[in-house]
mmCIF file of C-alpha atoms in Angstrom:
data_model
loop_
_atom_site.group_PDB
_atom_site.id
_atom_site.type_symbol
_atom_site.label_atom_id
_atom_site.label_comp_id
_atom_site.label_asym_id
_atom_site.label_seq_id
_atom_site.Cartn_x
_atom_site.Cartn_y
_atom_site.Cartn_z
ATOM 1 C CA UNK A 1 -18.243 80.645 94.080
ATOM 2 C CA UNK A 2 -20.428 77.695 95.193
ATOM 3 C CA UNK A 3 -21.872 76.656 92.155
ATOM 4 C CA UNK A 4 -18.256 75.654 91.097
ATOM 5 C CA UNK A 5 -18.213 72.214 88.876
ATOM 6 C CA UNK A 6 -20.877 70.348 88.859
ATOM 7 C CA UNK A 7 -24.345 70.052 87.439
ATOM 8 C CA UNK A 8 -25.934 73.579 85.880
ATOM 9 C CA UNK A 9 -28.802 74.191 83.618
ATOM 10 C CA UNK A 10 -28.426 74.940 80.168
ATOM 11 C CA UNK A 11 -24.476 74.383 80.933
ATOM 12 C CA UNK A 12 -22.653 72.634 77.804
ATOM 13 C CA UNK A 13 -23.883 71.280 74.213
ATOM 14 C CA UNK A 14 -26.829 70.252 73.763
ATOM 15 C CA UNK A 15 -28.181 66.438 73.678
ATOM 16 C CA UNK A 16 -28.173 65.719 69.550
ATOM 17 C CA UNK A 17 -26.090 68.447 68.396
ATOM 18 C CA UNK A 18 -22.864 67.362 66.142
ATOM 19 C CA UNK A 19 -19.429 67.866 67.406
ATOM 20 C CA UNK A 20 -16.682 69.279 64.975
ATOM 21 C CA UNK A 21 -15.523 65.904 63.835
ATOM 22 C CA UNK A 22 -19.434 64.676 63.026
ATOM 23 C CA UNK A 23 -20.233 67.817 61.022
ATOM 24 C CA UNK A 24 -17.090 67.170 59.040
ATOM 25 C CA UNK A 25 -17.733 63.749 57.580
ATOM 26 C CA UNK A 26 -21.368 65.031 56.842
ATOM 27 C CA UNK A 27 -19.593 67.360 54.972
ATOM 28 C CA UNK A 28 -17.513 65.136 52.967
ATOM 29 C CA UNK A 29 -20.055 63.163 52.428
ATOM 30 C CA UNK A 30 -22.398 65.485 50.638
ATOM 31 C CA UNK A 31 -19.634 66.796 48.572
ATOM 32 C CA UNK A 32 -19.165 62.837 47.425
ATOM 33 C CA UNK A 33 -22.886 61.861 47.347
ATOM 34 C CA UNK A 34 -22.779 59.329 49.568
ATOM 35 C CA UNK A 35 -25.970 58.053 51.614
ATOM 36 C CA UNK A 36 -23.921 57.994 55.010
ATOM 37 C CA UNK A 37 -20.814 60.133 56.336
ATOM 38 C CA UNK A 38 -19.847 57.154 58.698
ATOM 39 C CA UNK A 39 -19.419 54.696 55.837
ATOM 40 C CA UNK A 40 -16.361 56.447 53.627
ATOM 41 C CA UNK A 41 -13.928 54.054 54.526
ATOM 42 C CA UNK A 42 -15.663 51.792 52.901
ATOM 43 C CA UNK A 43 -17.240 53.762 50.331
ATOM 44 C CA UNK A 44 -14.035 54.007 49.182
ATOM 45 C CA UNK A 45 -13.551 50.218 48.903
ATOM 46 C CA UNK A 46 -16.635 50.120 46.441
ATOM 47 C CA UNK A 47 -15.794 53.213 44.404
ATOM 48 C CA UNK A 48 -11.894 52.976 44.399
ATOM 49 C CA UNK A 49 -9.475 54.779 43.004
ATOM 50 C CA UNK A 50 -12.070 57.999 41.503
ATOM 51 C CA UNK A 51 -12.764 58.483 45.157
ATOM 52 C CA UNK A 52 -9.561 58.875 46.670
ATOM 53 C CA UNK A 53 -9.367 61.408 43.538
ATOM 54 C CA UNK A 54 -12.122 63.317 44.932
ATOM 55 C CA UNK A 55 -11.458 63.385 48.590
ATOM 56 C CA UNK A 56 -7.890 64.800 47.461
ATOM 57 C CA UNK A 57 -9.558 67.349 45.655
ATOM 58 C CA UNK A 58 -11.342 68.128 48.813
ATOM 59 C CA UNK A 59 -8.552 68.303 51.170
ATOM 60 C CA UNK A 60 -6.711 70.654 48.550
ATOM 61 C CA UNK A 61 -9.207 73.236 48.096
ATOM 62 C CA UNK A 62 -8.837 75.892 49.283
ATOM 63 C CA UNK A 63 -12.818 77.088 49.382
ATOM 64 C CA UNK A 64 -13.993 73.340 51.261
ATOM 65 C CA UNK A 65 -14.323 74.053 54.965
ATOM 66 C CA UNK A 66 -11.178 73.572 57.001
ATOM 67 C CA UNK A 67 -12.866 70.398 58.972
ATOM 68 C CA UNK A 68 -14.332 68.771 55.429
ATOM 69 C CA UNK A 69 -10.332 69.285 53.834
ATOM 70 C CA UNK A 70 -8.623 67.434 57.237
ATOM 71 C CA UNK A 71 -11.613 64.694 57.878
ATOM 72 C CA UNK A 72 -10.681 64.449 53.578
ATOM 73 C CA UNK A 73 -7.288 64.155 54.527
ATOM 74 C CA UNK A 74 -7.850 61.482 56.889
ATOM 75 C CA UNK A 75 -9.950 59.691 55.404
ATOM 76 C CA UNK A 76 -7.814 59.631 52.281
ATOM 77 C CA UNK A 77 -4.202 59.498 53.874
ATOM 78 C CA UNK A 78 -4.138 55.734 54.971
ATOM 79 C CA UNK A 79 -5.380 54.776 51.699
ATOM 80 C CA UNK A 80 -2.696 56.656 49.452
ATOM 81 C CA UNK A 81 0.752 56.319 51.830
ATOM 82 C CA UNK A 82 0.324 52.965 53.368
ATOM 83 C CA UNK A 83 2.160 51.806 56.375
ATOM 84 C CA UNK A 84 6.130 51.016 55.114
ATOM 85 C CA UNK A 85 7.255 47.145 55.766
ATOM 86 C CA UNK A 86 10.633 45.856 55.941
ATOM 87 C CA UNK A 87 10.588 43.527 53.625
ATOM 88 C CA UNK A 88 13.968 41.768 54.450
ATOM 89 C CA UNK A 89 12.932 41.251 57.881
ATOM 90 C CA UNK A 90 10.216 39.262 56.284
ATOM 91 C CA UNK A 91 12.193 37.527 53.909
ATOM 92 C CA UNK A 92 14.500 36.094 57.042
ATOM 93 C CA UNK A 93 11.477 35.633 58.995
ATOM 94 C CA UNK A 94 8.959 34.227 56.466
ATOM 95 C CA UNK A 95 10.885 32.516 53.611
ATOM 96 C CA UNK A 96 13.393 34.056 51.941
ATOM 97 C CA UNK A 97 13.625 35.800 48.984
ATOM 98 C CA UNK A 98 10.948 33.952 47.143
ATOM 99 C CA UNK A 99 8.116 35.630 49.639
ATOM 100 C CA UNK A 100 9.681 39.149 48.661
ATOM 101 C CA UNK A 101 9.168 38.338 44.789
ATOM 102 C CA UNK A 102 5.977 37.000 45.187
ATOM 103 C CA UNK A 103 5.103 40.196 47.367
ATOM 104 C CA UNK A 104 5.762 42.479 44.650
ATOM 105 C CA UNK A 105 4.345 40.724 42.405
ATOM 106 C CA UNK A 106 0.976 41.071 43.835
ATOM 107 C CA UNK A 107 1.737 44.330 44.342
ATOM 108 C CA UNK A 108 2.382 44.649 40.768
ATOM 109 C CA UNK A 109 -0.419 43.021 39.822
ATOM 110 C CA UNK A 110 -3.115 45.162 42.151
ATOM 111 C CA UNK A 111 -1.468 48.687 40.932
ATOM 112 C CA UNK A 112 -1.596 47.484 36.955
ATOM 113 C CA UNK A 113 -5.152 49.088 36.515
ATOM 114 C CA UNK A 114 -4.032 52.761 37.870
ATOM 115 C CA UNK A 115 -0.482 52.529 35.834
ATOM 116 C CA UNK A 116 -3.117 54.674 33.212
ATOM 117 C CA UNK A 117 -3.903 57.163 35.243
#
């Protein structure tokens, strides 16, 4: 027992090797063609809406590896159920009810171009 802890050769992973979460986005990122796995976030900024398509196509498929589907999940998650705001605490805090209407109304206006799909 007196090599507990400590240094030992050949002990651990090896210097360059991917860990699970590395491997994953390469992953996704082959199945979506992209040039590099840490860029999706904003990959999907450039590509939009088709992209969230595919990465939910990823994360539902049964046949994708279970670390491409939940890095797809991830990736895809913040994107499609954003964060919920109180929007009469805002109105009381920030203006009123005119703030609230003008709100939606950009909110209107950015979700017009998927009402199609």
């Amino acid at each position: 027992m007196s090599n507990v802890g400590g240094y030992r050769p050949g002990a651990g992973r090896p210097k360059g090797s991917k860990n699970k979460t590395t491997i994953a986005k390469v992953a996704v990122a082959e199945i979506l063609d992209l040039d590099d796995a840490d860029q999706l976030q904003s990959a999907i900024y450039k590509r939009g809406h088709q992209l969230l398509i595919e990465l939910e196509r990823i994360a539902l498929d049964p046949t994708q590896p279970v670390a491409a589907r939940i890095m797809a999940a991830k990736t895809a998650l913040p994107f499609l159920l954003p964060k919920q705001v109180d929007f009469a605490g805002a109105a009381t805090a920030f203006g009123g009810e005119e703030l609230v209407k003008r709100l939606q109304d950009g909110r209107a206006r950015v979700l017009l171009p998927f009402a199609g799909s």
